Amino acid sequence: MSTQTPTDPRFIEKEDDSHLRERMQKAEQAAPLRPGALCPHCGGHAFKRAELKAGTPCPACGKQPRMAA
């Protein structure tokens, strides 16, 4: 029989914290990429400012940086 402890990452003490975490994750995904950001799909390429402005696809995976991962 397993018991949950406060150190367990699956354990959420307050229900409101769960909703807050979800909102924070959605906000991070909606935020625009900054220069030097890794590809959200493969993490294998750091985008330069010119690449982000031009919307060039990632050379490693071929996907657009603006598309949701």
PDB file of C-alpha atoms in Angstrom:
ATOM      1  CA  MET A   1       0.000   0.000   0.000  1.00  0.00           C
ATOM      2  CA  SER A   2       1.542   3.304  -1.058  1.00  0.00           C
ATOM      3  CA  THR A   3       1.079   6.536   0.780  1.00  0.00           C
ATOM      4  CA  GLN A   4       1.513   9.981  -0.672  1.00  0.00           C
ATOM      5  CA  THR A   5       3.925  12.341   0.976  1.00  0.00           C
ATOM      6  CA  PRO A   6       4.396  16.088   0.445  1.00  0.00           C
ATOM      7  CA  THR A   7       7.746  15.375  -1.253  1.00  0.00           C
ATOM      8  CA  ASP A   8       6.038  13.271  -3.919  1.00  0.00           C
ATOM      9  CA  PRO A   9       5.702  15.471  -7.079  1.00  0.00           C
ATOM     10  CA  ARG A  10       2.308  13.899  -7.816  1.00  0.00           C
ATOM     11  CA  PHE A  11       0.976  15.069  -4.454  1.00  0.00           C
ATOM     12  CA  ILE A  12      -0.770  18.446  -4.592  1.00  0.00           C
ATOM     13  CA  GLU A  13      -1.699  19.819  -1.209  1.00  0.00           C
ATOM     14  CA  LYS A  14      -4.228  22.389  -2.433  1.00  0.00           C
ATOM     15  CA  GLU A  15      -6.498  21.969  -5.419  1.00  0.00           C
ATOM     16  CA  ASP A  16      -5.909  25.612  -6.430  1.00  0.00           C
ATOM     17  CA  ASP A  17      -2.190  24.901  -6.927  1.00  0.00           C
ATOM     18  CA  SER A  18      -3.040  22.403  -9.654  1.00  0.00           C
ATOM     19  CA  HIS A  19      -4.948  25.010 -11.662  1.00  0.00           C
ATOM     20  CA  LEU A  20      -2.204  27.576 -11.141  1.00  0.00           C
ATOM     21  CA  ARG A  21       0.422  25.166 -12.474  1.00  0.00           C
ATOM     22  CA  GLU A  22      -1.699  24.460 -15.570  1.00  0.00           C
ATOM     23  CA  ARG A  23      -2.131  28.182 -16.287  1.00  0.00           C
ATOM     24  CA  MET A  24       1.615  28.759 -15.932  1.00  0.00           C
ATOM     25  CA  GLN A  25       2.395  25.924 -18.368  1.00  0.00           C
ATOM     26  CA  LYS A  26      -0.083  27.267 -20.954  1.00  0.00           C
ATOM     27  CA  ALA A  27       1.393  30.774 -20.641  1.00  0.00           C
ATOM     28  CA  GLU A  28       4.905  29.406 -21.226  1.00  0.00           C
ATOM     29  CA  GLN A  29       3.772  27.578 -24.358  1.00  0.00           C
ATOM     30  CA  ALA A  30       2.037  30.697 -25.734  1.00  0.00           C
ATOM     31  CA  ALA A  31       5.048  32.964 -25.119  1.00  0.00           C
ATOM     32  CA  PRO A  32       7.101  33.827 -28.207  1.00  0.00           C
ATOM     33  CA  LEU A  33      10.519  32.245 -28.578  1.00  0.00           C
ATOM     34  CA  ARG A  34      13.514  34.451 -27.803  1.00  0.00           C
ATOM     35  CA  PRO A  35      16.873  34.456 -29.584  1.00  0.00           C
ATOM     36  CA  GLY A  36      18.925  31.527 -28.336  1.00  0.00           C
ATOM     37  CA  ALA A  37      15.834  29.477 -27.490  1.00  0.00           C
ATOM     38  CA  LEU A  38      16.039  25.787 -28.278  1.00  0.00           C
ATOM     39  CA  CYS A  39      13.657  24.176 -30.730  1.00  0.00           C
ATOM     40  CA  PRO A  40      10.478  23.244 -28.808  1.00  0.00           C
ATOM     41  CA  HIS A  41      10.179  20.049 -30.857  1.00  0.00           C
ATOM     42  CA  CYS A  42      13.630  18.477 -30.764  1.00  0.00           C
ATOM     43  CA  GLY A  43      15.781  20.794 -28.622  1.00  0.00           C
ATOM     44  CA  GLY A  44      18.589  20.306 -31.106  1.00  0.00           C
ATOM     45  CA  HIS A  45      18.887  23.836 -32.476  1.00  0.00           C
ATOM     46  CA  ALA A  46      19.229  27.281 -30.871  1.00  0.00           C
ATOM     47  CA  PHE A  47      17.404  29.852 -32.990  1.00  0.00           C
ATOM     48  CA  LYS A  48      19.055  33.145 -33.916  1.00  0.00           C
ATOM     49  CA  ARG A  49      17.096  36.409 -33.972  1.00  0.00           C
ATOM     50  CA  ALA A  50      17.087  36.522 -37.795  1.00  0.00           C
ATOM     51  CA  GLU A  51      15.821  32.932 -37.995  1.00  0.00           C
ATOM     52  CA  LEU A  52      12.940  33.702 -35.633  1.00  0.00           C
ATOM     53  CA  LYS A  53      11.961  36.852 -37.560  1.00  0.00           C
ATOM     54  CA  ALA A  54      12.075  34.992 -40.878  1.00  0.00           C
ATOM     55  CA  GLY A  55      10.223  31.989 -39.455  1.00  0.00           C
ATOM     56  CA  THR A  56      12.736  29.517 -40.846  1.00  0.00           C
ATOM     57  CA  PRO A  57      12.208  25.869 -39.893  1.00  0.00           C
ATOM     58  CA  CYS A  58      14.547  24.057 -37.536  1.00  0.00           C
ATOM     59  CA  PRO A  59      17.430  22.525 -39.523  1.00  0.00           C
ATOM     60  CA  ALA A  60      17.481  19.512 -37.188  1.00  0.00           C
ATOM     61  CA  CYS A  61      13.816  18.453 -37.375  1.00  0.00           C
ATOM     62  CA  GLY A  62      12.364  20.652 -40.142  1.00  0.00           C
ATOM     63  CA  LYS A  63       9.429  21.968 -38.092  1.00  0.00           C
ATOM     64  CA  GLN A  64       8.441  25.615 -37.713  1.00  0.00           C
ATOM     65  CA  PRO A  65       9.443  27.191 -34.379  1.00  0.00           C
ATOM     66  CA  ARG A  66       6.013  28.806 -33.909  1.00  0.00           C
ATOM     67  CA  MET A  67       4.104  25.533 -34.123  1.00  0.00           C
ATOM     68  CA  ALA A  68       3.019  24.032 -30.806  1.00  0.00           C
ATOM     69  CA  ALA A  69       5.332  21.284 -29.660  1.00  0.00           C
TER      70      ALA A  69
END
